[in-house]
């Protein structure tokens, strides 16, 4: 029954997404702008890591796509709460966990598709990366999306207005982007900044995907990144499911 309920919720929101092509277009627009205007600036620069500039930039852009897209996913629930959609869904027999996972899986599929488009564009501009590494990068995007979207929906269920939701998300995503080394390896910065960034979970995912893009799979970065991604996703889904069960009772 849980899988059936998840499929029902996923289908509802997938159809909404398919009817709104602008959501997909503008979702991938910002990373593409970074790709077009920022990528060429890195060409030939000593970035302090293995791989060329594209193998450093693209993993960061993939995870940036998930970071900003999934973190703001909860806005849709705030709108649904104000129109009574959430309350009507909660009085149905559908599992509370399915109400969360159906939405989250839609988001994961959407950002995976955008990630594929981004990598295809990067290949045209000069990216060279092994296929297993590219696929590993997609897996990390999916796990990060599941984690952040779950937390975003949980927060949205707790707040009443977008004015409460937006500042909290910005206060989390901007430091995470700056400290994780999404744009440039943190090893380029001073030692204190590199050490501080190690308290940011996203840093380990970024390092793991960059290793994958140069074909280095049996590394400590890959191990730490995989463990961090799985633990973060499981914990976030647990938090989101708890909020969905308790809110409104």
PDB file of C-alpha atoms in Angstrom:
ATOM      1  CA  UNK A   1       0.000   0.000   0.000  1.00  0.00           C
ATOM      2  CA  UNK A   2       2.837   2.392   0.757  1.00  0.00           C
ATOM      3  CA  UNK A   3       4.307   1.972  -2.731  1.00  0.00           C
ATOM      4  CA  UNK A   4       0.846   2.415  -4.239  1.00  0.00           C
ATOM      5  CA  UNK A   5       0.312   5.628  -2.263  1.00  0.00           C
ATOM      6  CA  UNK A   6       3.749   6.942  -3.219  1.00  0.00           C
ATOM      7  CA  UNK A   7       2.991   6.264  -6.878  1.00  0.00           C
ATOM      8  CA  UNK A   8      -0.312   8.146  -6.625  1.00  0.00           C
ATOM      9  CA  UNK A   9       1.272  11.215  -5.031  1.00  0.00           C
ATOM     10  CA  UNK A  10       4.259  11.085  -7.375  1.00  0.00           C
ATOM     11  CA  UNK A  11       1.962  10.872 -10.405  1.00  0.00           C
ATOM     12  CA  UNK A  12      -0.044  13.892  -9.290  1.00  0.00           C
ATOM     13  CA  UNK A  13       3.007  16.129  -8.909  1.00  0.00           C
ATOM     14  CA  UNK A  14       4.788  14.721 -11.962  1.00  0.00           C
ATOM     15  CA  UNK A  15       1.800  15.715 -14.100  1.00  0.00           C
ATOM     16  CA  UNK A  16       1.914  19.207 -12.591  1.00  0.00           C
ATOM     17  CA  UNK A  17       5.582  19.492 -13.527  1.00  0.00           C
ATOM     18  CA  UNK A  18       5.010  18.276 -17.075  1.00  0.00           C
ATOM     19  CA  UNK A  19       2.349  20.954 -17.516  1.00  0.00           C
ATOM     20  CA  UNK A  20       4.855  23.627 -16.416  1.00  0.00           C
ATOM     21  CA  UNK A  21       7.829  23.407 -18.788  1.00  0.00           C
ATOM     22  CA  UNK A  22       9.119  26.765 -17.558  1.00  0.00           C
ATOM     23  CA  UNK A  23       9.855  25.141 -14.191  1.00  0.00           C
ATOM     24  CA  UNK A  24      12.400  22.849 -15.830  1.00  0.00           C
ATOM     25  CA  UNK A  25      13.761  25.503 -18.161  1.00  0.00           C
ATOM     26  CA  UNK A  26      14.496  28.120 -15.523  1.00  0.00           C
ATOM     27  CA  UNK A  27      15.633  25.511 -13.021  1.00  0.00           C
ATOM     28  CA  UNK A  28      18.612  24.655 -15.198  1.00  0.00           C
ATOM     29  CA  UNK A  29      19.192  28.200 -16.486  1.00  0.00           C
ATOM     30  CA  UNK A  30      21.370  29.434 -13.595  1.00  0.00           C
ATOM     31  CA  UNK A  31      23.840  26.516 -13.663  1.00  0.00           C
ATOM     32  CA  UNK A  32      24.044  26.903 -17.451  1.00  0.00           C
ATOM     33  CA  UNK A  33      24.908  30.580 -17.043  1.00  0.00           C
ATOM     34  CA  UNK A  34      27.697  29.622 -14.643  1.00  0.00           C
ATOM     35  CA  UNK A  35      28.809  27.031 -17.187  1.00  0.00           C
ATOM     36  CA  UNK A  36      28.895  29.544 -20.051  1.00  0.00           C
ATOM     37  CA  UNK A  37      30.318  32.586 -18.271  1.00  0.00           C
ATOM     38  CA  UNK A  38      32.337  31.227 -15.346  1.00  0.00           C
ATOM     39  CA  UNK A  39      33.756  28.011 -16.794  1.00  0.00           C
ATOM     40  CA  UNK A  40      35.999  29.636 -19.441  1.00  0.00           C
ATOM     41  CA  UNK A  41      37.583  31.840 -16.732  1.00  0.00           C
ATOM     42  CA  UNK A  42      38.956  28.721 -15.032  1.00  0.00           C
ATOM     43  CA  UNK A  43      40.576  27.308 -18.155  1.00  0.00           C
ATOM     44  CA  UNK A  44      44.271  26.823 -17.539  1.00  0.00           C
ATOM     45  CA  UNK A  45      44.217  28.112 -13.954  1.00  0.00           C
ATOM     46  CA  UNK A  46      46.048  26.066 -11.261  1.00  0.00           C
ATOM     47  CA  UNK A  47      43.082  24.875  -9.199  1.00  0.00           C
ATOM     48  CA  UNK A  48      45.046  22.802  -6.721  1.00  0.00           C
ATOM     49  CA  UNK A  49      43.295  19.524  -7.537  1.00  0.00           C
ATOM     50  CA  UNK A  50      43.466  16.712 -10.046  1.00  0.00           C
ATOM     51  CA  UNK A  51      41.553  17.130 -13.271  1.00  0.00           C
ATOM     52  CA  UNK A  52      41.032  20.094 -15.547  1.00  0.00           C
ATOM     53  CA  UNK A  53      38.831  23.115 -14.880  1.00  0.00           C
ATOM     54  CA  UNK A  54      35.687  21.437 -16.249  1.00  0.00           C
ATOM     55  CA  UNK A  55      36.180  18.412 -13.998  1.00  0.00           C
ATOM     56  CA  UNK A  56      36.315  20.815 -11.050  1.00  0.00           C
ATOM     57  CA  UNK A  57      33.446  23.091 -12.081  1.00  0.00           C
ATOM     58  CA  UNK A  58      30.790  20.621 -13.300  1.00  0.00           C
ATOM     59  CA  UNK A  59      30.544  18.546 -10.091  1.00  0.00           C
ATOM     60  CA  UNK A  60      30.050  21.783  -8.164  1.00  0.00           C
ATOM     61  CA  UNK A  61      27.344  22.969 -10.555  1.00  0.00           C
ATOM     62  CA  UNK A  62      25.525  19.628 -10.335  1.00  0.00           C
ATOM     63  CA  UNK A  63      25.346  19.795  -6.556  1.00  0.00           C
ATOM     64  CA  UNK A  64      24.506  23.504  -6.697  1.00  0.00           C
ATOM     65  CA  UNK A  65      21.513  22.570  -8.833  1.00  0.00           C
ATOM     66  CA  UNK A  66      20.291  20.202  -6.130  1.00  0.00           C
ATOM     67  CA  UNK A  67      21.183  22.578  -3.281  1.00  0.00           C
ATOM     68  CA  UNK A  68      19.156  25.554  -4.457  1.00  0.00           C
ATOM     69  CA  UNK A  69      16.408  23.681  -6.271  1.00  0.00           C
ATOM     70  CA  UNK A  70      15.572  21.187  -3.537  1.00  0.00           C
ATOM     71  CA  UNK A  71      15.982  23.657  -0.685  1.00  0.00           C
ATOM     72  CA  UNK A  72      13.216  25.860  -2.083  1.00  0.00           C
ATOM     73  CA  UNK A  73      10.889  22.954  -2.930  1.00  0.00           C
ATOM     74  CA  UNK A  74       8.826  23.638   0.190  1.00  0.00           C
ATOM     75  CA  UNK A  75       7.364  26.814  -1.297  1.00  0.00           C
ATOM     76  CA  UNK A  76       4.811  24.673  -3.121  1.00  0.00           C
ATOM     77  CA  UNK A  77       3.463  23.237   0.136  1.00  0.00           C
ATOM     78  CA  UNK A  78       2.995  26.711   1.604  1.00  0.00           C
ATOM     79  CA  UNK A  79       0.787  27.563  -1.370  1.00  0.00           C
ATOM     80  CA  UNK A  80      -1.094  24.275  -1.019  1.00  0.00           C
ATOM     81  CA  UNK A  81      -1.658  24.870   2.685  1.00  0.00           C
ATOM     82  CA  UNK A  82      -3.163  28.284   2.003  1.00  0.00           C
ATOM     83  CA  UNK A  83      -5.600  26.817  -0.536  1.00  0.00           C
ATOM     84  CA  UNK A  84      -6.578  23.814   1.573  1.00  0.00           C
ATOM     85  CA  UNK A  85      -4.969  21.184  -0.679  1.00  0.00           C
ATOM     86  CA  UNK A  86      -2.735  19.769   2.054  1.00  0.00           C
ATOM     87  CA  UNK A  87      -5.608  19.447   4.516  1.00  0.00           C
ATOM     88  CA  UNK A  88      -7.771  17.638   1.965  1.00  0.00           C
ATOM     89  CA  UNK A  89      -4.940  15.195   1.228  1.00  0.00           C
ATOM     90  CA  UNK A  90      -4.345  14.580   4.924  1.00  0.00           C
ATOM     91  CA  UNK A  91      -7.928  13.405   5.531  1.00  0.00           C
ATOM     92  CA  UNK A  92      -7.581  10.714   2.842  1.00  0.00           C
ATOM     93  CA  UNK A  93      -6.299   7.201   3.679  1.00  0.00           C
ATOM     94  CA  UNK A  94      -3.002   7.951   1.891  1.00  0.00           C
ATOM     95  CA  UNK A  95       0.053   7.288   4.041  1.00  0.00           C
ATOM     96  CA  UNK A  96       1.660  10.388   5.559  1.00  0.00           C
ATOM     97  CA  UNK A  97       5.052   9.052   4.487  1.00  0.00           C
ATOM     98  CA  UNK A  98       3.759   8.749   0.914  1.00  0.00           C
ATOM     99  CA  UNK A  99       2.651  12.396   0.987  1.00  0.00           C
ATOM    100  CA  UNK A 100       6.291  13.282   1.571  1.00  0.00           C
ATOM    101  CA  UNK A 101       8.055  10.681  -0.583  1.00  0.00           C
ATOM    102  CA  UNK A 102       5.811  11.212  -3.608  1.00  0.00           C
ATOM    103  CA  UNK A 103       6.802  14.867  -3.681  1.00  0.00           C
ATOM    104  CA  UNK A 104      10.462  14.153  -2.953  1.00  0.00           C
ATOM    105  CA  UNK A 105      10.777  11.541  -5.698  1.00  0.00           C
ATOM    106  CA  UNK A 106       9.254  13.978  -8.191  1.00  0.00           C
ATOM    107  CA  UNK A 107      11.873  16.541  -7.194  1.00  0.00           C
ATOM    108  CA  UNK A 108      14.696  13.994  -7.423  1.00  0.00           C
ATOM    109  CA  UNK A 109      13.633  12.943 -10.922  1.00  0.00           C
ATOM    110  CA  UNK A 110      13.290  16.569 -12.036  1.00  0.00           C
ATOM    111  CA  UNK A 111      16.756  17.590 -10.853  1.00  0.00           C
ATOM    112  CA  UNK A 112      18.325  14.411 -12.222  1.00  0.00           C
ATOM    113  CA  UNK A 113      16.915  15.330 -15.635  1.00  0.00           C
ATOM    114  CA  UNK A 114      18.267  18.865 -15.305  1.00  0.00           C
ATOM    115  CA  UNK A 115      21.635  17.415 -14.270  1.00  0.00           C
ATOM    116  CA  UNK A 116      21.705  15.286 -17.438  1.00  0.00           C
ATOM    117  CA  UNK A 117      21.034  18.371 -19.564  1.00  0.00           C
ATOM    118  CA  UNK A 118      23.795  20.256 -17.765  1.00  0.00           C
ATOM    119  CA  UNK A 119      26.350  17.490 -18.336  1.00  0.00           C
ATOM    120  CA  UNK A 120      25.408  17.203 -22.003  1.00  0.00           C
ATOM    121  CA  UNK A 121      25.967  20.941 -22.417  1.00  0.00           C
ATOM    122  CA  UNK A 122      29.296  20.663 -20.588  1.00  0.00           C
ATOM    123  CA  UNK A 123      30.406  17.844 -22.902  1.00  0.00           C
ATOM    124  CA  UNK A 124      29.858  20.151 -25.856  1.00  0.00           C
ATOM    125  CA  UNK A 125      32.033  22.786 -24.164  1.00  0.00           C
ATOM    126  CA  UNK A 126      34.954  20.482 -23.441  1.00  0.00           C
ATOM    127  CA  UNK A 127      34.178  18.338 -20.404  1.00  0.00           C
ATOM    128  CA  UNK A 128      35.837  14.925 -20.479  1.00  0.00           C
ATOM    129  CA  UNK A 129      34.862  12.534 -17.698  1.00  0.00           C
ATOM    130  CA  UNK A 130      34.472   8.736 -17.432  1.00  0.00           C
ATOM    131  CA  UNK A 131      30.920   7.431 -17.734  1.00  0.00           C
ATOM    132  CA  UNK A 132      30.985   5.699 -14.296  1.00  0.00           C
ATOM    133  CA  UNK A 133      32.070   8.990 -12.728  1.00  0.00           C
ATOM    134  CA  UNK A 134      29.231  10.862 -14.430  1.00  0.00           C
ATOM    135  CA  UNK A 135      26.711   8.276 -13.210  1.00  0.00           C
ATOM    136  CA  UNK A 136      28.094   8.503  -9.674  1.00  0.00           C
ATOM    137  CA  UNK A 137      27.612  12.262  -9.863  1.00  0.00           C
ATOM    138  CA  UNK A 138      23.949  11.769 -10.795  1.00  0.00           C
ATOM    139  CA  UNK A 139      23.532   9.438  -7.801  1.00  0.00           C
ATOM    140  CA  UNK A 140      24.898  12.108  -5.461  1.00  0.00           C
ATOM    141  CA  UNK A 141      22.547  14.676  -6.980  1.00  0.00           C
ATOM    142  CA  UNK A 142      19.624  12.337  -6.327  1.00  0.00           C
ATOM    143  CA  UNK A 143      20.589  11.673  -2.705  1.00  0.00           C
ATOM    144  CA  UNK A 144      21.191  15.360  -1.981  1.00  0.00           C
ATOM    145  CA  UNK A 145      17.842  16.250  -3.537  1.00  0.00           C
ATOM    146  CA  UNK A 146      16.035  13.661  -1.416  1.00  0.00           C
ATOM    147  CA  UNK A 147      17.665  15.020   1.742  1.00  0.00           C
ATOM    148  CA  UNK A 148      17.186  18.727   1.111  1.00  0.00           C
ATOM    149  CA  UNK A 149      13.692  18.437  -0.336  1.00  0.00           C
ATOM    150  CA  UNK A 150      12.574  16.410   2.707  1.00  0.00           C
ATOM    151  CA  UNK A 151      13.892  19.068   5.082  1.00  0.00           C
ATOM    152  CA  UNK A 152      12.421  21.841   2.941  1.00  0.00           C
ATOM    153  CA  UNK A 153       8.951  20.286   3.034  1.00  0.00           C
ATOM    154  CA  UNK A 154       9.284  19.721   6.775  1.00  0.00           C
ATOM    155  CA  UNK A 155      10.116  23.388   7.334  1.00  0.00           C
ATOM    156  CA  UNK A 156       7.294  24.496   5.037  1.00  0.00           C
ATOM    157  CA  UNK A 157       4.815  22.452   7.064  1.00  0.00           C
ATOM    158  CA  UNK A 158       5.929  24.327  10.178  1.00  0.00           C
ATOM    159  CA  UNK A 159       5.760  27.914   8.880  1.00  0.00           C
ATOM    160  CA  UNK A 160       2.719  29.882   7.799  1.00  0.00           C
ATOM    161  CA  UNK A 161       3.990  32.257   5.096  1.00  0.00           C
ATOM    162  CA  UNK A 162       6.696  32.469   2.409  1.00  0.00           C
ATOM    163  CA  UNK A 163       8.123  35.443   4.312  1.00  0.00           C
ATOM    164  CA  UNK A 164       9.070  33.059   7.125  1.00  0.00           C
ATOM    165  CA  UNK A 165      10.301  30.300   4.844  1.00  0.00           C
ATOM    166  CA  UNK A 166      12.550  32.247   2.455  1.00  0.00           C
ATOM    167  CA  UNK A 167      14.967  33.855   4.932  1.00  0.00           C
ATOM    168  CA  UNK A 168      15.585  30.539   6.707  1.00  0.00           C
ATOM    169  CA  UNK A 169      16.450  28.796   3.446  1.00  0.00           C
ATOM    170  CA  UNK A 170      18.730  31.636   2.343  1.00  0.00           C
ATOM    171  CA  UNK A 171      20.482  31.605   5.719  1.00  0.00           C
ATOM    172  CA  UNK A 172      21.313  27.918   5.214  1.00  0.00           C
ATOM    173  CA  UNK A 173      22.013  27.615   1.499  1.00  0.00           C
ATOM    174  CA  UNK A 174      24.345  30.581   1.034  1.00  0.00           C
ATOM    175  CA  UNK A 175      26.878  29.568   3.737  1.00  0.00           C
ATOM    176  CA  UNK A 176      26.628  25.964   2.544  1.00  0.00           C
ATOM    177  CA  UNK A 177      27.490  27.029  -1.000  1.00  0.00           C
ATOM    178  CA  UNK A 178      30.400  29.214   0.095  1.00  0.00           C
ATOM    179  CA  UNK A 179      31.896  26.715   2.554  1.00  0.00           C
ATOM    180  CA  UNK A 180      31.462  23.536   0.518  1.00  0.00           C
ATOM    181  CA  UNK A 181      33.778  24.508  -2.331  1.00  0.00           C
ATOM    182  CA  UNK A 182      31.057  24.238  -4.955  1.00  0.00           C
ATOM    183  CA  UNK A 183      32.701  26.764  -7.258  1.00  0.00           C
ATOM    184  CA  UNK A 184      36.386  26.289  -6.396  1.00  0.00           C
ATOM    185  CA  UNK A 185      38.256  23.728  -4.242  1.00  0.00           C
ATOM    186  CA  UNK A 186      38.521  24.878  -0.631  1.00  0.00           C
ATOM    187  CA  UNK A 187      42.205  23.939  -0.642  1.00  0.00           C
ATOM    188  CA  UNK A 188      42.804  27.167  -2.574  1.00  0.00           C
ATOM    189  CA  UNK A 189      41.756  29.203   0.476  1.00  0.00           C
ATOM    190  CA  UNK A 190      43.497  29.830   3.783  1.00  0.00           C
ATOM    191  CA  UNK A 191      43.897  26.924   6.198  1.00  0.00           C
ATOM    192  CA  UNK A 192      41.251  28.199   8.646  1.00  0.00           C
ATOM    193  CA  UNK A 193      38.636  28.348   5.881  1.00  0.00           C
ATOM    194  CA  UNK A 194      39.516  24.858   4.669  1.00  0.00           C
ATOM    195  CA  UNK A 195      39.152  23.512   8.224  1.00  0.00           C
ATOM    196  CA  UNK A 196      35.843  25.332   8.760  1.00  0.00           C
ATOM    197  CA  UNK A 197      34.443  23.893   5.545  1.00  0.00           C
ATOM    198  CA  UNK A 198      34.955  20.364   6.867  1.00  0.00           C
ATOM    199  CA  UNK A 199      32.023  20.934   9.226  1.00  0.00           C
ATOM    200  CA  UNK A 200      29.777  21.379   6.175  1.00  0.00           C
ATOM    201  CA  UNK A 201      28.323  18.022   5.009  1.00  0.00           C
ATOM    202  CA  UNK A 202      28.088  19.229   1.414  1.00  0.00           C
ATOM    203  CA  UNK A 203      31.894  19.578   1.271  1.00  0.00           C
ATOM    204  CA  UNK A 204      32.286  15.791   1.361  1.00  0.00           C
ATOM    205  CA  UNK A 205      29.807  15.275  -1.476  1.00  0.00           C
ATOM    206  CA  UNK A 206      31.591  17.852  -3.629  1.00  0.00           C
ATOM    207  CA  UNK A 207      34.990  16.215  -3.065  1.00  0.00           C
ATOM    208  CA  UNK A 208      33.557  12.773  -3.847  1.00  0.00           C
ATOM    209  CA  UNK A 209      31.970  13.821  -7.139  1.00  0.00           C
ATOM    210  CA  UNK A 210      35.153  15.615  -8.225  1.00  0.00           C
ATOM    211  CA  UNK A 211      37.123  12.429  -7.585  1.00  0.00           C
ATOM    212  CA  UNK A 212      34.569  10.481  -9.613  1.00  0.00           C
ATOM    213  CA  UNK A 213      34.910  12.885 -12.542  1.00  0.00           C
ATOM    214  CA  UNK A 214      38.635  12.165 -12.797  1.00  0.00           C
ATOM    215  CA  UNK A 215      38.122   8.413 -12.454  1.00  0.00           C
ATOM    216  CA  UNK A 216      39.327   8.061  -8.832  1.00  0.00           C
ATOM    217  CA  UNK A 217      36.785   5.802  -7.159  1.00  0.00           C
ATOM    218  CA  UNK A 218      38.683   4.066  -4.335  1.00  0.00           C
ATOM    219  CA  UNK A 219      39.469   7.200  -2.317  1.00  0.00           C
ATOM    220  CA  UNK A 220      38.698   8.463   1.156  1.00  0.00           C
ATOM    221  CA  UNK A 221      36.758  11.339  -0.405  1.00  0.00           C
ATOM    222  CA  UNK A 222      34.482   8.852  -2.154  1.00  0.00           C
ATOM    223  CA  UNK A 223      33.945   6.836   1.036  1.00  0.00           C
ATOM    224  CA  UNK A 224      33.227   9.859   3.227  1.00  0.00           C
ATOM    225  CA  UNK A 225      30.992  11.405   0.561  1.00  0.00           C
ATOM    226  CA  UNK A 226      28.925   8.249   0.067  1.00  0.00           C
ATOM    227  CA  UNK A 227      28.460   7.713   3.808  1.00  0.00           C
ATOM    228  CA  UNK A 228      27.565  11.366   4.358  1.00  0.00           C
ATOM    229  CA  UNK A 229      25.076  11.394   1.469  1.00  0.00           C
ATOM    230  CA  UNK A 230      23.261   8.223   2.585  1.00  0.00           C
ATOM    231  CA  UNK A 231      23.147   9.175   6.271  1.00  0.00           C
ATOM    232  CA  UNK A 232      21.986  12.709   5.445  1.00  0.00           C
ATOM    233  CA  UNK A 233      19.229  11.421   3.139  1.00  0.00           C
ATOM    234  CA  UNK A 234      17.949   8.829   5.623  1.00  0.00           C
ATOM    235  CA  UNK A 235      17.983  11.287   8.528  1.00  0.00           C
ATOM    236  CA  UNK A 236      16.252  13.992   6.489  1.00  0.00           C
ATOM    237  CA  UNK A 237      13.487  11.651   5.311  1.00  0.00           C
ATOM    238  CA  UNK A 238      12.970  10.530   8.921  1.00  0.00           C
ATOM    239  CA  UNK A 239      12.633  14.155  10.053  1.00  0.00           C
ATOM    240  CA  UNK A 240      10.278  14.986   7.196  1.00  0.00           C
ATOM    241  CA  UNK A 241       8.095  11.927   7.828  1.00  0.00           C
ATOM    242  CA  UNK A 242       7.852  12.776  11.522  1.00  0.00           C
ATOM    243  CA  UNK A 243       6.726  16.327  10.741  1.00  0.00           C
ATOM    244  CA  UNK A 244       4.148  15.123   8.197  1.00  0.00           C
ATOM    245  CA  UNK A 245       2.693  12.741  10.776  1.00  0.00           C
ATOM    246  CA  UNK A 246       2.578  15.227  13.638  1.00  0.00           C
ATOM    247  CA  UNK A 247       1.596  18.560  12.038  1.00  0.00           C
ATOM    248  CA  UNK A 248      -2.131  19.148  12.265  1.00  0.00           C
ATOM    249  CA  UNK A 249      -2.712  16.635  15.062  1.00  0.00           C
TER     250      UNK A 249
END
